[in-house]
């Protein structure tokens, strides 16, 4: 019997909501327009909130190539601005000499609990050798059943 898996689709904290499926950041109910990499930085920090991220770790996670510390600092600045963070650093803390850390508790936003169904055994029926028309052509591609489970 499969175990139910919570379908986490976002996070909520303070007056901010993050929708992972739509890649939206809402502050006070309004969509905040952010660059994709800014969104990824915020989500990375939230999902790793149990630790401080080194600058090199964040650069590797967010860029496919080496970039300067100034590029990361600019990204953190944009993330703080999008979150309407003040000088008290309510959400993203700078860990001097190391990198950055997420500060506040977040509440995961879960959709319905999804239980993956058990696979059904496939029943194959061999055609009878003496049947006059035992060959049945396959169904057209548009009518074939898919074997993939999309969640």
Short mmCIF file of N, CA and C in Angstrom, two decimals:
data_model
loop_
_atom_site.label_atom_id
_atom_site.label_comp_id
_atom_site.label_asym_id
_atom_site.label_seq_id
_atom_site.Cartn_x
_atom_site.Cartn_y
_atom_site.Cartn_z
N UNK A 1 0.85 -1.19 0.00
CA UNK A 1 0.00 0.00 0.00
C UNK A 1 0.89 1.24 0.00
N UNK A 2 0.72 2.14 -0.96
CA UNK A 2 1.57 3.33 -1.00
C UNK A 2 1.26 4.29 0.14
N UNK A 3 2.28 4.99 0.58
CA UNK A 3 2.13 5.99 1.63
C UNK A 3 1.68 7.30 1.01
N UNK A 4 0.74 8.00 1.64
CA UNK A 4 0.34 9.31 1.12
C UNK A 4 1.50 10.29 1.16
N UNK A 5 1.62 11.07 0.13
CA UNK A 5 2.68 12.07 0.01
C UNK A 5 2.03 13.44 -0.02
N UNK A 6 2.38 14.35 0.91
CA UNK A 6 1.78 15.68 0.83
C UNK A 6 2.28 16.40 -0.42
N UNK A 7 1.38 17.03 -1.09
CA UNK A 7 1.69 17.75 -2.31
C UNK A 7 1.97 19.20 -1.95
N UNK A 8 3.23 19.53 -1.65
CA UNK A 8 3.61 20.88 -1.27
C UNK A 8 3.66 21.73 -2.55
N UNK A 9 2.88 22.81 -2.55
CA UNK A 9 2.88 23.65 -3.74
C UNK A 9 3.27 25.09 -3.43
N UNK A 10 3.68 25.36 -2.21
CA UNK A 10 4.10 26.72 -1.91
C UNK A 10 4.40 26.90 -0.44
N UNK A 11 4.66 28.16 -0.09
CA UNK A 11 5.00 28.52 1.29
C UNK A 11 4.32 29.83 1.65
N UNK A 12 4.04 29.98 2.94
CA UNK A 12 3.46 31.23 3.45
C UNK A 12 4.23 31.64 4.70
N UNK A 13 4.52 32.92 4.79
CA UNK A 13 5.14 33.51 5.98
C UNK A 13 4.80 34.98 5.98
N UNK A 14 4.67 35.52 7.18
CA UNK A 14 4.35 36.94 7.33
C UNK A 14 3.19 37.28 6.38
N UNK A 15 3.35 38.27 5.51
CA UNK A 15 2.30 38.63 4.55
C UNK A 15 2.68 38.19 3.14
N UNK A 16 3.50 37.15 3.05
CA UNK A 16 4.04 36.68 1.77
C UNK A 16 3.56 35.26 1.50
N UNK A 17 3.23 35.00 0.23
CA UNK A 17 2.87 33.67 -0.20
C UNK A 17 3.64 33.35 -1.48
N UNK A 18 4.21 32.16 -1.53
CA UNK A 18 4.97 31.72 -2.70
C UNK A 18 4.25 30.52 -3.30
N UNK A 19 3.91 30.63 -4.58
CA UNK A 19 3.27 29.54 -5.31
C UNK A 19 4.33 28.91 -6.21
N UNK A 20 4.75 27.69 -5.87
CA UNK A 20 5.80 27.03 -6.62
C UNK A 20 5.34 26.59 -8.01
N UNK A 21 4.09 26.22 -8.14
CA UNK A 21 3.58 25.75 -9.43
C UNK A 21 3.52 26.89 -10.45
N UNK A 22 3.06 28.02 -10.00
CA UNK A 22 2.93 29.18 -10.90
C UNK A 22 4.17 30.06 -10.90
N UNK A 23 5.10 29.75 -9.96
CA UNK A 23 6.31 30.57 -9.78
C UNK A 23 5.93 32.03 -9.52
N UNK A 24 5.00 32.20 -8.57
CA UNK A 24 4.53 33.54 -8.20
C UNK A 24 4.91 33.85 -6.77
N UNK A 25 5.23 35.09 -6.57
CA UNK A 25 5.49 35.63 -5.24
C UNK A 25 4.43 36.70 -4.99
N UNK A 26 3.66 36.52 -3.92
CA UNK A 26 2.62 37.50 -3.57
C UNK A 26 2.98 38.15 -2.24
N UNK A 27 2.94 39.46 -2.23
CA UNK A 27 3.19 40.22 -1.01
C UNK A 27 1.95 41.06 -0.76
N UNK A 28 1.36 40.91 0.40
CA UNK A 28 0.09 41.58 0.72
C UNK A 28 -0.98 41.29 -0.32
N UNK A 29 -0.98 40.08 -0.88
CA UNK A 29 -1.99 39.68 -1.84
C UNK A 29 -1.72 40.10 -3.27
N UNK A 30 -0.73 40.95 -3.50
CA UNK A 30 -0.41 41.42 -4.85
C UNK A 30 0.81 40.66 -5.39
N UNK A 31 0.77 40.34 -6.66
CA UNK A 31 1.89 39.64 -7.28
C UNK A 31 3.08 40.58 -7.40
N UNK A 32 4.21 40.13 -6.87
CA UNK A 32 5.45 40.89 -6.97
C UNK A 32 6.22 40.34 -8.17
N UNK A 33 6.55 41.19 -9.10
CA UNK A 33 7.29 40.77 -10.28
C UNK A 33 8.75 40.63 -9.92
N UNK A 34 9.27 39.41 -10.09
CA UNK A 34 10.68 39.14 -9.79
C UNK A 34 11.30 38.35 -10.92
N UNK A 35 12.59 38.51 -11.07
CA UNK A 35 13.33 37.72 -12.05
C UNK A 35 13.31 36.25 -11.61
N UNK A 36 13.40 35.34 -12.56
CA UNK A 36 13.40 33.92 -12.20
C UNK A 36 14.49 33.54 -11.19
N UNK A 37 15.66 34.11 -11.33
CA UNK A 37 16.76 33.78 -10.42
C UNK A 37 16.51 34.32 -9.01
N UNK A 38 15.83 35.44 -8.89
CA UNK A 38 15.46 35.98 -7.58
C UNK A 38 14.47 35.03 -6.91
N UNK A 39 13.48 34.58 -7.67
CA UNK A 39 12.51 33.60 -7.16
C UNK A 39 13.24 32.35 -6.69
N UNK A 40 14.17 31.84 -7.50
CA UNK A 40 14.92 30.63 -7.15
C UNK A 40 15.75 30.83 -5.89
N UNK A 41 16.34 32.01 -5.73
CA UNK A 41 17.11 32.30 -4.52
C UNK A 41 16.22 32.23 -3.28
N UNK A 42 15.08 32.86 -3.33
CA UNK A 42 14.16 32.86 -2.18
C UNK A 42 13.75 31.43 -1.84
N UNK A 43 13.37 30.66 -2.85
CA UNK A 43 12.93 29.28 -2.62
C UNK A 43 14.10 28.43 -2.09
N UNK A 44 15.29 28.61 -2.62
CA UNK A 44 16.46 27.87 -2.15
C UNK A 44 16.71 28.15 -0.67
N UNK A 45 16.67 29.41 -0.28
CA UNK A 45 16.89 29.77 1.12
C UNK A 45 15.80 29.19 2.02
N UNK A 46 14.55 29.26 1.56
CA UNK A 46 13.44 28.73 2.36
C UNK A 46 13.58 27.23 2.53
N UNK A 47 13.84 26.53 1.44
CA UNK A 47 13.90 25.06 1.51
C UNK A 47 15.12 24.57 2.27
N UNK A 48 16.14 25.40 2.40
CA UNK A 48 17.32 25.04 3.19
C UNK A 48 17.41 25.86 4.45
N UNK A 49 16.27 26.23 5.02
CA UNK A 49 16.23 27.17 6.15
C UNK A 49 16.85 26.62 7.42
N UNK A 50 17.21 25.36 7.44
CA UNK A 50 17.84 24.78 8.62
C UNK A 50 19.35 25.01 8.64
N UNK A 51 19.87 25.76 7.64
CA UNK A 51 21.31 25.99 7.58
C UNK A 51 21.62 27.34 6.94
N UNK A 52 22.86 27.76 7.07
CA UNK A 52 23.35 28.95 6.38
C UNK A 52 24.02 28.49 5.09
N UNK A 53 23.74 29.18 3.99
CA UNK A 53 24.33 28.85 2.70
C UNK A 53 25.58 29.68 2.49
N UNK A 54 26.65 29.04 2.10
CA UNK A 54 27.85 29.74 1.70
C UNK A 54 27.62 30.42 0.36
N UNK A 55 28.37 31.48 0.10
CA UNK A 55 28.22 32.19 -1.17
C UNK A 55 28.48 31.26 -2.35
N UNK A 56 29.52 30.44 -2.26
CA UNK A 56 29.84 29.52 -3.35
C UNK A 56 28.71 28.51 -3.59
N UNK A 57 28.08 28.05 -2.51
CA UNK A 57 26.96 27.11 -2.64
C UNK A 57 25.81 27.75 -3.41
N UNK A 58 25.49 28.99 -3.06
CA UNK A 58 24.39 29.68 -3.74
C UNK A 58 24.72 29.97 -5.20
N UNK A 59 25.95 30.36 -5.45
CA UNK A 59 26.35 30.64 -6.84
C UNK A 59 26.23 29.37 -7.68
N UNK A 60 26.69 28.23 -7.16
CA UNK A 60 26.57 26.96 -7.89
C UNK A 60 25.10 26.57 -8.10
N UNK A 61 24.27 26.84 -7.11
CA UNK A 61 22.85 26.47 -7.21
C UNK A 61 22.08 27.35 -8.18
N UNK A 62 22.48 28.61 -8.33
CA UNK A 62 21.69 29.56 -9.11
C UNK A 62 22.24 29.89 -10.49
N UNK A 63 23.52 29.67 -10.70
CA UNK A 63 24.14 29.97 -11.99
C UNK A 63 24.82 28.72 -12.53
N UNK A 64 24.88 28.60 -13.81
CA UNK A 64 25.57 27.47 -14.44
C UNK A 64 27.05 27.77 -14.66
N UNK A 65 27.47 28.94 -14.26
CA UNK A 65 28.86 29.37 -14.47
C UNK A 65 29.31 30.19 -13.27
N UNK A 66 30.60 30.35 -13.10
CA UNK A 66 31.07 31.19 -11.99
C UNK A 66 30.69 32.66 -12.20
N UNK A 67 30.26 33.30 -11.13
CA UNK A 67 29.96 34.74 -11.16
C UNK A 67 30.60 35.37 -9.93
N UNK A 68 30.62 36.66 -9.91
CA UNK A 68 31.25 37.38 -8.80
C UNK A 68 30.32 37.42 -7.57
N UNK A 69 30.93 37.68 -6.44
CA UNK A 69 30.14 37.88 -5.22
C UNK A 69 29.18 39.06 -5.38
N UNK A 70 29.59 40.04 -6.19
CA UNK A 70 28.74 41.21 -6.42
C UNK A 70 27.44 40.81 -7.11
N UNK A 71 27.48 39.84 -8.02
CA UNK A 71 26.27 39.37 -8.69
C UNK A 71 25.32 38.73 -7.68
N UNK A 72 25.87 37.95 -6.75
CA UNK A 72 25.05 37.34 -5.72
C UNK A 72 24.49 38.41 -4.78
N UNK A 73 25.30 39.37 -4.41
CA UNK A 73 24.84 40.45 -3.53
C UNK A 73 23.70 41.23 -4.18
N UNK A 74 23.80 41.46 -5.48
CA UNK A 74 22.75 42.17 -6.21
C UNK A 74 21.46 41.35 -6.22
N UNK A 75 21.59 40.03 -6.36
CA UNK A 75 20.43 39.15 -6.35
C UNK A 75 19.76 39.16 -4.98
N UNK A 76 20.55 39.12 -3.92
CA UNK A 76 20.01 39.16 -2.56
C UNK A 76 19.32 40.50 -2.32
N UNK A 77 19.89 41.57 -2.82
CA UNK A 77 19.28 42.89 -2.71
C UNK A 77 17.90 42.91 -3.37
N UNK A 78 17.81 42.34 -4.57
CA UNK A 78 16.53 42.29 -5.30
C UNK A 78 15.51 41.43 -4.55
N UNK A 79 15.97 40.32 -3.97
CA UNK A 79 15.07 39.45 -3.21
C UNK A 79 14.54 40.19 -1.98
N UNK A 80 15.40 40.89 -1.28
CA UNK A 80 14.98 41.65 -0.09
C UNK A 80 13.98 42.73 -0.49
N UNK A 81 14.24 43.38 -1.59
CA UNK A 81 13.32 44.42 -2.06
C UNK A 81 11.96 43.84 -2.44
N UNK A 82 11.97 42.69 -3.12
CA UNK A 82 10.71 42.06 -3.51
C UNK A 82 9.90 41.64 -2.29
N UNK A 83 10.58 41.22 -1.23
CA UNK A 83 9.91 40.80 0.01
C UNK A 83 9.56 41.98 0.90
N UNK A 84 9.91 43.18 0.45
CA UNK A 84 9.69 44.42 1.22
C UNK A 84 10.33 44.35 2.60
N UNK A 85 11.53 43.83 2.59
CA UNK A 85 12.28 43.69 3.83
C UNK A 85 12.87 45.04 4.21
N UNK A 86 12.82 45.34 5.49
CA UNK A 86 13.39 46.60 5.95
C UNK A 86 14.82 46.37 6.44
N UNK A 87 15.42 47.37 7.04
CA UNK A 87 16.79 47.25 7.49
C UNK A 87 16.98 46.27 8.64
N UNK A 88 15.91 45.83 9.25
CA UNK A 88 16.02 44.87 10.35
C UNK A 88 16.28 43.45 9.85
N UNK A 89 16.24 43.23 8.56
CA UNK A 89 16.49 41.92 7.97
C UNK A 89 15.60 40.86 8.57
N UNK A 90 14.32 40.98 8.28
CA UNK A 90 13.33 40.05 8.84
C UNK A 90 13.41 38.67 8.22
N UNK A 91 13.81 38.56 6.94
CA UNK A 91 13.74 37.29 6.24
C UNK A 91 15.11 36.69 5.89
N UNK A 92 15.96 37.48 5.27
CA UNK A 92 17.26 37.00 4.81
C UNK A 92 18.36 37.63 5.64
N UNK A 93 19.10 36.81 6.34
CA UNK A 93 20.20 37.30 7.18
C UNK A 93 21.53 37.11 6.45
N UNK A 94 22.39 38.11 6.53
CA UNK A 94 23.74 37.99 6.03
C UNK A 94 24.59 37.37 7.13
N UNK A 95 25.21 36.25 6.82
CA UNK A 95 26.13 35.60 7.76
C UNK A 95 27.52 36.04 7.32
N UNK A 96 28.06 37.04 8.00
CA UNK A 96 29.32 37.67 7.58
C UNK A 96 30.44 36.65 7.45
N UNK A 97 31.13 36.77 6.33
CA UNK A 97 32.25 35.87 6.05
C UNK A 97 31.81 34.51 5.53
N UNK A 98 30.51 34.30 5.40
CA UNK A 98 30.05 32.98 4.95
C UNK A 98 29.03 33.09 3.81
N UNK A 99 27.87 33.70 4.07
CA UNK A 99 26.83 33.75 3.06
C UNK A 99 25.52 34.27 3.60
N UNK A 100 24.46 33.48 3.45
CA UNK A 100 23.12 33.94 3.80
C UNK A 100 22.31 32.81 4.44
N UNK A 101 21.29 33.23 5.20
CA UNK A 101 20.44 32.27 5.90
C UNK A 101 19.02 32.81 5.96
N UNK A 102 18.04 31.91 5.88
CA UNK A 102 16.63 32.27 6.01
C UNK A 102 16.30 32.38 7.49
N UNK A 103 15.53 33.40 7.88
CA UNK A 103 15.30 33.68 9.30
C UNK A 103 13.95 33.24 9.85
N UNK A 104 12.88 33.40 9.11
CA UNK A 104 11.54 33.22 9.69
C UNK A 104 10.97 31.83 9.42
N UNK A 105 10.03 31.46 10.27
CA UNK A 105 9.30 30.22 10.08
C UNK A 105 8.40 30.35 8.86
N UNK A 106 8.29 29.29 8.12
CA UNK A 106 7.38 29.26 6.98
C UNK A 106 6.39 28.13 7.17
N UNK A 107 5.24 28.30 6.58
CA UNK A 107 4.22 27.26 6.62
C UNK A 107 4.06 26.72 5.20
N UNK A 108 4.31 25.43 5.02
CA UNK A 108 4.11 24.87 3.68
C UNK A 108 2.64 24.92 3.30
N UNK A 109 2.37 25.20 2.05
CA UNK A 109 1.02 25.18 1.52
C UNK A 109 0.86 23.86 0.79
N UNK A 110 0.04 23.00 1.34
CA UNK A 110 -0.15 21.68 0.75
C UNK A 110 -1.50 21.61 0.08
N UNK A 111 -1.51 20.96 -1.05
CA UNK A 111 -2.77 20.68 -1.73
C UNK A 111 -3.32 19.40 -1.16
N UNK A 112 -4.03 18.72 -1.98
CA UNK A 112 -4.59 17.45 -1.53
C UNK A 112 -3.45 16.45 -1.30
N UNK A 113 -3.69 15.49 -0.44
CA UNK A 113 -2.72 14.44 -0.21
C UNK A 113 -2.85 13.44 -1.33
N UNK A 114 -1.74 13.15 -1.97
CA UNK A 114 -1.74 12.28 -3.14
C UNK A 114 -1.19 10.92 -2.75
N UNK A 115 -1.94 9.88 -3.02
CA UNK A 115 -1.45 8.51 -2.84
C UNK A 115 -1.32 7.90 -4.22
N UNK A 116 -0.13 7.46 -4.54
CA UNK A 116 0.09 6.88 -5.84
C UNK A 116 -0.54 5.49 -5.87
N UNK A 117 -1.33 5.18 -6.90
CA UNK A 117 -1.99 3.88 -6.95
C UNK A 117 -0.99 2.77 -7.20
N UNK A 118 -1.31 1.58 -6.70
CA UNK A 118 -0.47 0.42 -6.95
C UNK A 118 -0.62 0.04 -8.42
N UNK A 119 0.47 -0.44 -8.99
CA UNK A 119 0.43 -0.84 -10.40
C UNK A 119 -0.43 -2.09 -10.56
N UNK A 120 -1.26 -2.07 -11.58
CA UNK A 120 -2.09 -3.23 -11.87
C UNK A 120 -1.30 -4.18 -12.76
N UNK A 121 -1.45 -5.47 -12.53
CA UNK A 121 -0.76 -6.42 -13.41
C UNK A 121 -1.37 -6.36 -14.80
N UNK A 122 -0.52 -6.48 -15.78
CA UNK A 122 -0.95 -6.44 -17.16
C UNK A 122 -1.38 -7.84 -17.58
N UNK A 123 -2.53 -7.95 -18.16
CA UNK A 123 -3.04 -9.26 -18.59
C UNK A 123 -2.89 -9.36 -20.11
N UNK A 124 -2.04 -10.25 -20.52
CA UNK A 124 -1.81 -10.44 -21.95
C UNK A 124 -2.61 -11.63 -22.43
N UNK A 125 -3.25 -11.49 -23.55
CA UNK A 125 -4.02 -12.57 -24.14
C UNK A 125 -3.39 -12.87 -25.49
N UNK A 126 -2.90 -14.08 -25.65
CA UNK A 126 -2.29 -14.47 -26.92
C UNK A 126 -3.39 -14.83 -27.91
N UNK A 127 -3.23 -14.44 -29.17
CA UNK A 127 -4.24 -14.81 -30.16
C UNK A 127 -4.21 -16.31 -30.41
N UNK A 128 -5.35 -16.86 -30.71
CA UNK A 128 -5.43 -18.29 -31.01
C UNK A 128 -4.87 -18.53 -32.41
N UNK A 129 -4.12 -19.60 -32.52
CA UNK A 129 -3.47 -19.90 -33.80
C UNK A 129 -4.47 -20.24 -34.89
N UNK A 130 -5.59 -20.84 -34.53
CA UNK A 130 -6.53 -21.26 -35.55
C UNK A 130 -7.58 -20.19 -35.88
N UNK A 131 -7.51 -19.04 -35.25
CA UNK A 131 -8.48 -17.98 -35.52
C UNK A 131 -8.18 -17.39 -36.88
N UNK A 132 -9.21 -17.16 -37.74
CA UNK A 132 -8.97 -16.68 -39.09
C UNK A 132 -8.38 -15.28 -39.14
N UNK A 133 -8.81 -14.36 -38.30
CA UNK A 133 -8.31 -12.98 -38.33
C UNK A 133 -7.83 -12.61 -36.94
N UNK A 134 -6.72 -13.20 -36.53
CA UNK A 134 -6.25 -13.00 -35.16
C UNK A 134 -5.44 -11.72 -35.00
N UNK A 135 -5.08 -11.09 -36.10
CA UNK A 135 -4.29 -9.86 -35.97
C UNK A 135 -5.23 -8.65 -35.84
N UNK A 136 -5.05 -7.90 -34.77
CA UNK A 136 -5.82 -6.69 -34.56
C UNK A 136 -4.84 -5.53 -34.61
N UNK A 137 -5.04 -4.58 -35.53
CA UNK A 137 -4.09 -3.47 -35.62
C UNK A 137 -4.13 -2.61 -34.35
N UNK A 138 -3.01 -1.97 -34.01
CA UNK A 138 -3.00 -1.12 -32.82
C UNK A 138 -3.90 0.09 -33.00
N UNK A 139 -4.37 0.62 -31.89
CA UNK A 139 -5.21 1.81 -31.93
C UNK A 139 -4.38 3.00 -32.40
N UNK A 140 -4.99 3.98 -33.03
CA UNK A 140 -4.25 5.19 -33.43
C UNK A 140 -3.61 5.85 -32.20
N UNK A 141 -2.53 6.58 -32.44
CA UNK A 141 -1.78 7.20 -31.34
C UNK A 141 -2.65 8.08 -30.45
N UNK A 142 -3.63 8.74 -31.04
CA UNK A 142 -4.48 9.63 -30.25
C UNK A 142 -5.41 8.87 -29.31
N UNK A 143 -5.59 7.57 -29.54
CA UNK A 143 -6.50 6.78 -28.71
C UNK A 143 -5.77 5.83 -27.76
N UNK A 144 -4.46 5.78 -27.83
CA UNK A 144 -3.71 4.88 -26.97
C UNK A 144 -3.74 5.37 -25.54
N UNK A 145 -3.85 4.46 -24.63
CA UNK A 145 -3.80 4.81 -23.20
C UNK A 145 -2.36 5.09 -22.82
N UNK A 146 -2.17 6.08 -22.02
CA UNK A 146 -0.83 6.41 -21.57
C UNK A 146 -0.48 5.59 -20.33
N UNK A 147 0.80 5.27 -20.20
CA UNK A 147 1.23 4.52 -19.03
C UNK A 147 1.90 5.41 -18.01
N UNK A 148 2.01 6.67 -18.31
CA UNK A 148 2.65 7.61 -17.37
C UNK A 148 1.61 8.17 -16.42
N UNK A 149 2.04 8.33 -15.17
CA UNK A 149 1.15 8.96 -14.17
C UNK A 149 1.65 10.37 -13.94
N UNK A 150 0.88 11.34 -14.29
CA UNK A 150 1.25 12.75 -14.09
C UNK A 150 0.54 13.26 -12.87
N UNK A 151 1.31 13.86 -12.00
CA UNK A 151 0.74 14.39 -10.75
C UNK A 151 0.94 15.87 -10.72
#
